[in-house]
GROMACS .gro file of C-alpha atoms in nm:
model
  367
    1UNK     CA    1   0.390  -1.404   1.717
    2UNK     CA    2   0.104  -1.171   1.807
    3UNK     CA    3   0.094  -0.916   1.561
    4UNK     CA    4  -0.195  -0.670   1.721
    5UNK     CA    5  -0.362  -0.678   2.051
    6UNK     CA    6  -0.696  -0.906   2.106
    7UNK     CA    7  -0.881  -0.529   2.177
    8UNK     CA    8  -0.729  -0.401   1.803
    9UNK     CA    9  -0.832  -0.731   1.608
   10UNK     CA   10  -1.048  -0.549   1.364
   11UNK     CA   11  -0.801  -0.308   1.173
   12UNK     CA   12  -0.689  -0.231   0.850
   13UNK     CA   13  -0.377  -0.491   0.843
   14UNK     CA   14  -0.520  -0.826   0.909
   15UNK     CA   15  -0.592  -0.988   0.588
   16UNK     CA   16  -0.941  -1.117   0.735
   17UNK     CA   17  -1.089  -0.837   0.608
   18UNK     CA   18  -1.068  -0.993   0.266
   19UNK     CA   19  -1.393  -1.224   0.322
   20UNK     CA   20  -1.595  -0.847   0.298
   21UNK     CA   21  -1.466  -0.880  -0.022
   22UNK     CA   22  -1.649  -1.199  -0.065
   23UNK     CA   23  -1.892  -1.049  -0.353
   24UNK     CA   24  -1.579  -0.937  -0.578
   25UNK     CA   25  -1.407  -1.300  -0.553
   26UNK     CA   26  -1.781  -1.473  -0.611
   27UNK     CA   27  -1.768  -1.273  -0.948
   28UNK     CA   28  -1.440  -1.370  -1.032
   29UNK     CA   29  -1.528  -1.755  -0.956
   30UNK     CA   30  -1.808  -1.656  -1.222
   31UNK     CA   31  -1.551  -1.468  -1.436
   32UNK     CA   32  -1.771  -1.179  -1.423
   33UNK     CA   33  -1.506  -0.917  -1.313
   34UNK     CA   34  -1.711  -0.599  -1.115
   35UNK     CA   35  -1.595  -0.250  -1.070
   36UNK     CA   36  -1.268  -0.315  -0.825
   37UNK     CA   37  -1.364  -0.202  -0.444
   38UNK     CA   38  -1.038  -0.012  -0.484
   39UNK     CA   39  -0.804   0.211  -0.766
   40UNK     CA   40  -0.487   0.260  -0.700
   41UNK     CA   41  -0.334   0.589  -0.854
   42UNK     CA   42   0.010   0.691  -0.902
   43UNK     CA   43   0.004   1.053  -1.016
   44UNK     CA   44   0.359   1.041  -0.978
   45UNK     CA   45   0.660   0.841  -1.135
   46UNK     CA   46   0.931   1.042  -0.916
   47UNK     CA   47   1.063   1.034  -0.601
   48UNK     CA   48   1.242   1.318  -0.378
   49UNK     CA   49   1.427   1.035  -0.155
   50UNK     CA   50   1.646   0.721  -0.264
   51UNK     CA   51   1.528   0.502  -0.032
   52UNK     CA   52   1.713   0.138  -0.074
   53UNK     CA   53   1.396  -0.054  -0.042
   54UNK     CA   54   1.151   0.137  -0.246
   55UNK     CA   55   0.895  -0.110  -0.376
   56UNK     CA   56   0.941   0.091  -0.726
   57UNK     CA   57   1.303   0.106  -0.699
   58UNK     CA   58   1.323  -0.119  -1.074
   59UNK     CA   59   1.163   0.171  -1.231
   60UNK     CA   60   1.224   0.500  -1.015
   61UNK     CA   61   1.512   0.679  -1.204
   62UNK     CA   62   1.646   1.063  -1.143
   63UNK     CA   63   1.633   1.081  -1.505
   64UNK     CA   64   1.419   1.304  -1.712
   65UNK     CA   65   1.309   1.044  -1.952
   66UNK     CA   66   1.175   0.855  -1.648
   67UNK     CA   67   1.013   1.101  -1.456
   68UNK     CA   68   0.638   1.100  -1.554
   69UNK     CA   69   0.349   1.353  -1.408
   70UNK     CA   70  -0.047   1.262  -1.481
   71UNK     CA   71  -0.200   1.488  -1.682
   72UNK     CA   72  -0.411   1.697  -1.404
   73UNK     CA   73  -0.728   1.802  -1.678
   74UNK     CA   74  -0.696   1.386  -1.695
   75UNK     CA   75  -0.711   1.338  -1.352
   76UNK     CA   76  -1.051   1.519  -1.317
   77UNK     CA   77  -1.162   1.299  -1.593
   78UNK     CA   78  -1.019   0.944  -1.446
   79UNK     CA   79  -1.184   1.064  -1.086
   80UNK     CA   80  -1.531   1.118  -1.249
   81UNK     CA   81  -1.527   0.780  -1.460
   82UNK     CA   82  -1.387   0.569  -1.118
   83UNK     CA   83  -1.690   0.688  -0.951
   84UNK     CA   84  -1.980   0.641  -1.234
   85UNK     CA   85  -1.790   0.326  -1.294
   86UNK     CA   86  -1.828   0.214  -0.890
   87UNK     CA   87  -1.492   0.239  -0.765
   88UNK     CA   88  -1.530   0.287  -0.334
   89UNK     CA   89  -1.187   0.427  -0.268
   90UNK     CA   90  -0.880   0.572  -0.407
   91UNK     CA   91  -0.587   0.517  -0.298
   92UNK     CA   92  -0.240   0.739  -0.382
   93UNK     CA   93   0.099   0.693  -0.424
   94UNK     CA   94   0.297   0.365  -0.367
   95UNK     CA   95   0.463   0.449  -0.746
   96UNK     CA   96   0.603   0.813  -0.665
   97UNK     CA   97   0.582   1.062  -0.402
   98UNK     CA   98   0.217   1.181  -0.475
   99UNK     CA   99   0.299   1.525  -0.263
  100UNK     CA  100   0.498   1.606  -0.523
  101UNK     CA  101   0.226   1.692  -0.772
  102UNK     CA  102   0.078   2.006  -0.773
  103UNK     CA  103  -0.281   1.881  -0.825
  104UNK     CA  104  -0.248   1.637  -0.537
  105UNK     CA  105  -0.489   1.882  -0.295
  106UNK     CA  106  -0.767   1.936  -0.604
  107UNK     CA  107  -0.723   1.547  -0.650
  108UNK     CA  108  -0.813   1.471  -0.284
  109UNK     CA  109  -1.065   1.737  -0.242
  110UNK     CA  110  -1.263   1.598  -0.565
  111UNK     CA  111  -1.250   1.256  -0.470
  112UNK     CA  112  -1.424   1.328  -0.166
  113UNK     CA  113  -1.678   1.566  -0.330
  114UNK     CA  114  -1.767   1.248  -0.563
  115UNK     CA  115  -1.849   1.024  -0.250
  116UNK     CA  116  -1.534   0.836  -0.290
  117UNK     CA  117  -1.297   0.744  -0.009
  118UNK     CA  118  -0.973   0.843   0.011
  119UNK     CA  119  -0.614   0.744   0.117
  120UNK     CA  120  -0.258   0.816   0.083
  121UNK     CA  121   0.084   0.683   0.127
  122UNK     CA  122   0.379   0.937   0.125
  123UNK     CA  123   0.670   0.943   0.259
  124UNK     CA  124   0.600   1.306   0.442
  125UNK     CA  125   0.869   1.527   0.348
  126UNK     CA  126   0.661   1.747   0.153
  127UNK     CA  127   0.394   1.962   0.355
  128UNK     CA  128   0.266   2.325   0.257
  129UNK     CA  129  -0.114   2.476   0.373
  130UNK     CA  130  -0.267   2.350   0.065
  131UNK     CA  131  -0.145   1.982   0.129
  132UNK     CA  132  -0.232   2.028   0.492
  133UNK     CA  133  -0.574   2.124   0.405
  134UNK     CA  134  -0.642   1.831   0.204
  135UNK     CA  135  -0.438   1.564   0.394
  136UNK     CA  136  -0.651   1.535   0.681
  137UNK     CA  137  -0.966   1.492   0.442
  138UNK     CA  138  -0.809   1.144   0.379
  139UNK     CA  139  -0.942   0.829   0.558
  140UNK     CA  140  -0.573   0.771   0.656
  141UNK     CA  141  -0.231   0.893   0.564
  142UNK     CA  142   0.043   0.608   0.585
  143UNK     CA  143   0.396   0.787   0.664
  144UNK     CA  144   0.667   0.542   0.531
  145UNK     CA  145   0.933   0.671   0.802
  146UNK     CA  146   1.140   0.336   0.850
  147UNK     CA  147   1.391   0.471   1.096
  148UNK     CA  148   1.372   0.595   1.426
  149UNK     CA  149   1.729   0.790   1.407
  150UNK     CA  150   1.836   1.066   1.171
  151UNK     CA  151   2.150   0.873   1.091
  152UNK     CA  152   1.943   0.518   0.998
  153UNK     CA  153   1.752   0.752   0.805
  154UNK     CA  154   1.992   0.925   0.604
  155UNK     CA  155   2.208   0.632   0.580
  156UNK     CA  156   1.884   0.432   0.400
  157UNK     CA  157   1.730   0.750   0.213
  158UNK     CA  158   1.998   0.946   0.105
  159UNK     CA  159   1.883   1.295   0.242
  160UNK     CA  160   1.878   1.427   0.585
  161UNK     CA  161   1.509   1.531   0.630
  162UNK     CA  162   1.431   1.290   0.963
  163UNK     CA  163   1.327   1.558   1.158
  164UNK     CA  164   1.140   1.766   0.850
  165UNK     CA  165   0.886   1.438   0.859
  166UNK     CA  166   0.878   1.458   1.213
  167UNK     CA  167   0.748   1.774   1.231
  168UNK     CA  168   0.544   1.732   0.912
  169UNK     CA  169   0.364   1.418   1.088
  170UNK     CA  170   0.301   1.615   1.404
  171UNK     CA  171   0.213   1.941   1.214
  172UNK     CA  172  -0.081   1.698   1.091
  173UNK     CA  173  -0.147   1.498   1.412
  174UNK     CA  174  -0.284   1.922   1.539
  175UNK     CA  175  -0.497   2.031   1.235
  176UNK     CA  176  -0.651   1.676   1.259
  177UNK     CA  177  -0.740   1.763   1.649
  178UNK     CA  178  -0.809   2.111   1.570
  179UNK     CA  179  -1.034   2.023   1.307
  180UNK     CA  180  -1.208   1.696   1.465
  181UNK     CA  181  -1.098   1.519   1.112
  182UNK     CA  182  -1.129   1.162   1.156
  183UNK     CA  183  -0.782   1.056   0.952
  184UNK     CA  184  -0.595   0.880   1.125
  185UNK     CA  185  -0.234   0.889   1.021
  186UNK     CA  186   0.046   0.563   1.047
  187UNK     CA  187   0.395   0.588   1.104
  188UNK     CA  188   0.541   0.289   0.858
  189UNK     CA  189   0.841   0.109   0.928
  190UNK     CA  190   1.013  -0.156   0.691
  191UNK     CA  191   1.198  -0.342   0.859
  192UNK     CA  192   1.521  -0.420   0.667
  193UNK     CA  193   1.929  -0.580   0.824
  194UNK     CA  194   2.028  -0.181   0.821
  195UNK     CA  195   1.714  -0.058   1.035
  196UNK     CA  196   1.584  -0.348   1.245
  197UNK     CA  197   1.793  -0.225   1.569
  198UNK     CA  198   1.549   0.055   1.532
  199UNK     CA  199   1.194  -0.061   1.570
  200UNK     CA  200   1.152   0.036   1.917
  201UNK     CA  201   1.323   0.417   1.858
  202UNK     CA  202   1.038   0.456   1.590
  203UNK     CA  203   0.793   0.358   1.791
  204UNK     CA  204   0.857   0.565   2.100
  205UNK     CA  205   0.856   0.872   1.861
  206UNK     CA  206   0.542   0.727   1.689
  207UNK     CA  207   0.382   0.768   2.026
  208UNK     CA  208   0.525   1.099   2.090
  209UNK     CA  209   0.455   1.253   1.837
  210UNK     CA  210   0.070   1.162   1.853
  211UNK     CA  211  -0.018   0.942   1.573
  212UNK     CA  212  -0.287   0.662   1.580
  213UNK     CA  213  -0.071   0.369   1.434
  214UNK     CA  214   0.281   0.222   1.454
  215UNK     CA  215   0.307  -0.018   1.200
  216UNK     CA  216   0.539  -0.234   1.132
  217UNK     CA  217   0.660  -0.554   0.877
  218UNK     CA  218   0.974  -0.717   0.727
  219UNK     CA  219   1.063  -0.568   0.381
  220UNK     CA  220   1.113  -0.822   0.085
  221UNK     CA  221   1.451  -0.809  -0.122
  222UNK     CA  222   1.236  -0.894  -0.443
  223UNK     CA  223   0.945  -0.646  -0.388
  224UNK     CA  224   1.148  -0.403  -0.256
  225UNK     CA  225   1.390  -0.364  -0.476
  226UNK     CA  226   1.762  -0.305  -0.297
  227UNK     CA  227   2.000  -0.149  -0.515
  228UNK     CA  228   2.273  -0.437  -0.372
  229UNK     CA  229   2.228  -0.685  -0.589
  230UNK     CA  230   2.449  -0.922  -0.334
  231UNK     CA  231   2.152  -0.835  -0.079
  232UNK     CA  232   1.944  -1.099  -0.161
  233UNK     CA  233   1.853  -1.174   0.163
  234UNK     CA  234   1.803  -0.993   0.481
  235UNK     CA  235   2.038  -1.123   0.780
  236UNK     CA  236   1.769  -1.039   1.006
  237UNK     CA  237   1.848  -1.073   1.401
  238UNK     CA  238   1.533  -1.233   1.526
  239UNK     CA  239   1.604  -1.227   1.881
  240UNK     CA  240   1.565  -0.877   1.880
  241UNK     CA  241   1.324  -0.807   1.641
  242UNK     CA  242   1.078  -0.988   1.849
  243UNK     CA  243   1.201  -0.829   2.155
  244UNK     CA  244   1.140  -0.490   1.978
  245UNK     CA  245   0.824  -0.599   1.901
  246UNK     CA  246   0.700  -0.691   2.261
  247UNK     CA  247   0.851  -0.370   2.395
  248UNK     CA  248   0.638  -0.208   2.121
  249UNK     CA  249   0.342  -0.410   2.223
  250UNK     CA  250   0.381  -0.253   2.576
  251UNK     CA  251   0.378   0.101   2.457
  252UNK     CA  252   0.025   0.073   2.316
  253UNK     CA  253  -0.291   0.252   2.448
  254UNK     CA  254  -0.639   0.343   2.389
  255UNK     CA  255  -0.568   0.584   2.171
  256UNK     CA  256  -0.172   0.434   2.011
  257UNK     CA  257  -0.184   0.123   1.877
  258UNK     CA  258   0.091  -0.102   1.732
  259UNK     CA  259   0.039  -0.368   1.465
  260UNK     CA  260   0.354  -0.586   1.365
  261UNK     CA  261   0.245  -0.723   1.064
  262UNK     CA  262   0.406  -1.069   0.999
  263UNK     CA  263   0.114  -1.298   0.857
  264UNK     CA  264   0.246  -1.262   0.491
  265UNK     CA  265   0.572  -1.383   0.590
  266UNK     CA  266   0.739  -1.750   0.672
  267UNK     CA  267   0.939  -1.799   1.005
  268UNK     CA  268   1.240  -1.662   0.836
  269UNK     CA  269   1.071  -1.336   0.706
  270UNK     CA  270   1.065  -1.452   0.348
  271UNK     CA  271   0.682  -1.379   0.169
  272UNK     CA  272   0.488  -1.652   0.200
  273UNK     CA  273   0.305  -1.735  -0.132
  274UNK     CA  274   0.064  -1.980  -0.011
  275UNK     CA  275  -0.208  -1.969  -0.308
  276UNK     CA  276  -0.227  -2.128  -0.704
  277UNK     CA  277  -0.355  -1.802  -0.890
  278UNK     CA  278  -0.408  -1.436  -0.861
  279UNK     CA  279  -0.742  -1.489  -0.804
  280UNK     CA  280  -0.810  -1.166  -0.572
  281UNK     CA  281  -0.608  -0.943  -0.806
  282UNK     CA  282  -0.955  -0.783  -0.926
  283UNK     CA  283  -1.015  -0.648  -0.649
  284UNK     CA  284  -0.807  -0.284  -0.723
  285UNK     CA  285  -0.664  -0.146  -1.019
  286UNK     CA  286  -0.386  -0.018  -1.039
  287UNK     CA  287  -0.332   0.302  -1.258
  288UNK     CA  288  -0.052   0.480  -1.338
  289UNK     CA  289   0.134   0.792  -1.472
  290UNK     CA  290   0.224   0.629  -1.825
  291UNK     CA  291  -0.093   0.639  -1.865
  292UNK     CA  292  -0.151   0.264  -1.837
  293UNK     CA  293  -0.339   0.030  -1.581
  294UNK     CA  294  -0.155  -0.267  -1.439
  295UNK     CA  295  -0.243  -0.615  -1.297
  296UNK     CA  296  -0.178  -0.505  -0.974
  297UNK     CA  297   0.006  -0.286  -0.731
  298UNK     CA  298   0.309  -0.547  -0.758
  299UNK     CA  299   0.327  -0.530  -1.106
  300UNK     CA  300   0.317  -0.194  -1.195
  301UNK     CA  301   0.570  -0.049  -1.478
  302UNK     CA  302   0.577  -0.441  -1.587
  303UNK     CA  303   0.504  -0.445  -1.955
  304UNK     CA  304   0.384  -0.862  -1.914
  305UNK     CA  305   0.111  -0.716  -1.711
  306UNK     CA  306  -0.025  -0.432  -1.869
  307UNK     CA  307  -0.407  -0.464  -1.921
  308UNK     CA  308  -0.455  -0.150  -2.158
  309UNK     CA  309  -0.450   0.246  -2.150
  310UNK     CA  310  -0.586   0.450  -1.937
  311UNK     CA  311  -0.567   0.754  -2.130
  312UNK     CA  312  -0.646   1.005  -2.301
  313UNK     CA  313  -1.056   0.839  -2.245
  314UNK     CA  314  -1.050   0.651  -1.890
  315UNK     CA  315  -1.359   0.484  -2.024
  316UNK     CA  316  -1.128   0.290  -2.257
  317UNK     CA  317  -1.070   0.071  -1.916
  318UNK     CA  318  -1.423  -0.104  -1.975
  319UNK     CA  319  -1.303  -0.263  -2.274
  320UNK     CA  320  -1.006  -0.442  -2.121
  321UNK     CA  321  -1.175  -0.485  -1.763
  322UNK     CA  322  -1.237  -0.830  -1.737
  323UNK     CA  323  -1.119  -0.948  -2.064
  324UNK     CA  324  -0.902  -1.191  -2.225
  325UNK     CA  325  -0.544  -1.060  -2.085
  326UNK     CA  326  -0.681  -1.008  -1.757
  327UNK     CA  327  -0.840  -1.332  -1.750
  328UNK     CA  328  -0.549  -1.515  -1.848
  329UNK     CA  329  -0.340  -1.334  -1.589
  330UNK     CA  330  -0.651  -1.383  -1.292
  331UNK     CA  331  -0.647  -1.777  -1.359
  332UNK     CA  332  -0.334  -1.924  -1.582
  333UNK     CA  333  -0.016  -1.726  -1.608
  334UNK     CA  334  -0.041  -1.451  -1.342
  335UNK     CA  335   0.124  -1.590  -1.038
  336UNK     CA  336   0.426  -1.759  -1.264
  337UNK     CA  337   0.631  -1.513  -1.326
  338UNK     CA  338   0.569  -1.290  -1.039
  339UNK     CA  339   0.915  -1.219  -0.799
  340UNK     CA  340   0.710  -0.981  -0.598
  341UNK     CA  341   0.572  -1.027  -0.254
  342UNK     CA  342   0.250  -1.037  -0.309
  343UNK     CA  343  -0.005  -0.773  -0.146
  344UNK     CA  344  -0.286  -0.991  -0.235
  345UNK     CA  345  -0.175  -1.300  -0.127
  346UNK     CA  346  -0.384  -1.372   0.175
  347UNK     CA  347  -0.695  -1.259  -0.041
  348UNK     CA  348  -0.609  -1.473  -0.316
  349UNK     CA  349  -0.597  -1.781  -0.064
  350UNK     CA  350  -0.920  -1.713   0.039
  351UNK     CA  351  -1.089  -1.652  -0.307
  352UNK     CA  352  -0.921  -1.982  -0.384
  353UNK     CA  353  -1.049  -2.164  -0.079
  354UNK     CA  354  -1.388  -1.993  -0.070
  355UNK     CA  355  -1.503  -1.964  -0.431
  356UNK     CA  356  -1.307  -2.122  -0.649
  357UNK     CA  357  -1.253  -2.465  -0.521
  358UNK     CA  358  -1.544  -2.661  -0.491
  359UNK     CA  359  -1.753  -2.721  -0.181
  360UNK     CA  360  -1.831  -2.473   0.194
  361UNK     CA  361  -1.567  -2.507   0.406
  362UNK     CA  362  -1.746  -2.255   0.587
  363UNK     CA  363  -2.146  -2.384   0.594
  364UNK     CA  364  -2.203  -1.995   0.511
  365UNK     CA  365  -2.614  -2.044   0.496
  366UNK     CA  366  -2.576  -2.113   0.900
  367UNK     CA  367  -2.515  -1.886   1.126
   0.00000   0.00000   0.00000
């Protein structure tokens, strides 16, 4: 199944990418951890929508005791150490809706000011001048839509605000033209049993509306977390998924393209954990509102795979970094008693392949 067109092969989703990252995994072979390319920061453990799938659905309550804010005098701090430290990017959200912090604009605006990339994933509802401002100063906004109807929408989210993220996506699509920003914002579709008579819906509007992407992937009952317990597995109509997915394919131009992301996934949609360790894992850090850091993006909230705090002093992180725990995680136990689909796991294959076995399946001193 084609999952981008031969003219789009070099883009964000395809998991090839990971052999840039072929200095990080060296390091681990050496178990000499370096600053991670990427952090990953939650600001936020709350969420405005109930989606059914929400990766963070174990630990997302609407409960008081659960709802957690970072500390935004922190944040400044946590930016400033990330880039003396050599952190690349940042990355927010994936643990909350990061819109719904106040400091979300200053957070953006500073990371850029330090010479640090940045990105976000939200799921759009929230927009106001300040946000728009500092939204389109991102290297690109991911809009986790997942329906191409109101009523799919509501019916999987548990609030009627379809059209308030339609607006909000195209409100952006115009102050990124108007002010020759080079974001470029996705329109993210899951695709679960409930939704997946809606791929092509989303995609038409996707292209309507003006964004840059339409992307689109199965969902995973473990990683995703569905409230249905009897849900274990997705009765997925295949037929016309892959129908959806060439009428998709058809829509694309020069300047709308449509990636159907499939390559961490068996024939039957189930994720495809075709690696021994989490060697790659190293690569990002995850940090988060409780004011600890985390193996990885999978494994946030997870108290097996804390690595250490975080705060109050951000510079506590170098003394965990590469140490026994995350070691032990990296090479032994880290893959064991993960349930998750793993984000990593075409990375991890090639860190195992490339630097950790021995041998050059690849000749790499000839060009």
């Amino acid at each position: 199944m084609s999952e981008w067109s031969s003219k789009n092969i070099y883009n964000s989703f395809n998991s090839s990418k990971g052999l840039l990252y072929a200095q990080w995994f060296k390091a681990v072979a050496e178990k000499k951890f370096l600053p991670p390319v990427e952090a990953s920061i939650d600001m936020v453990q709350h969420c405005n929508l109930s989606c059914d799938f929400c990766n963070a659905g174990r630990y997302l309550k609407d409960d008081a005791r659960y709802i957690k804010y970072m500390d935004s005098e922190h944040i400044v701090k946590l930016l400033q150490f990330l880039k003396e430290w050599g952190v690349r990017a940042v990355c927010w959200g994936g643990g909350g809706e990061s819109t719904l912090h106040k400091k979300l604009p200053d957070a953006i605006r500073l990371t850029k000011h330090l010479g640090m990339n940045s990105a976000i994933s939200t799921n759009g509802t929230v927009l106001n001048a300040d946000l728009l401002d500092a939204l389109i100063r991102n290297r690109f906004i991911g809009v986790s839509v997942d329906a191409g109807s109101r009523q799919i929408y509501e019916k999987d989210k548990g609030k009627d605000l379809f059209d308030k993220v339609i607006n909000n996506m195209s409100t952006l699509v115009k102050e990124i033209k108007d002010k020759k920003s080079t974001c470029e914002i996705s329109y993210k579709f899951l695709i679960t049993d409930t939704n997946q008579y809606d791929i092509y819906n989303a995609c038409m509007i996707a292209k309507e509306v003006g964004v840059r992407d339409f992307y689109v992937r199965p969902a995973s009952y473990n990683h995703q977390g569905i409230k249905d317990k009897n849900r274990r597995v997705y009765k997925y109509d295949f037929e016309a998924v892959s129908e959806q997915f060439n009428q998709c394919r058809e829509l694309e131009t020069e300047e709308f393209r449509v990636f159907t992301v499939v390559h961490k996934f068996d024939s039957n949609f189930v994720p495809d954990k075709n690696f021994s360790q989490c060697y790659a894992a190293p690569i990002c850090i995850q940090i988060c509102p409780d004011g600890n850091v985390y193996f990885c993006p999978d494994t946030r909230d997870m108290e097996y795979y804390k690595l250490g705090s975080h705060y109050p002093d951000p510079k506590e992180i170098l003394n965990f970094w590469g140490g026994e725990k995350h070691m032990e995680l990296t090479f032994e136990s880290g893959k064991s008693p993960c349930i998750s689909r793993c984000t990593f796991g075409p990375y991890n294959r090639q860190a195992q392949e490339l630097f950790i076995k021995d041998g050059d399946p690849f000749c790499w001193e000839f060009v």
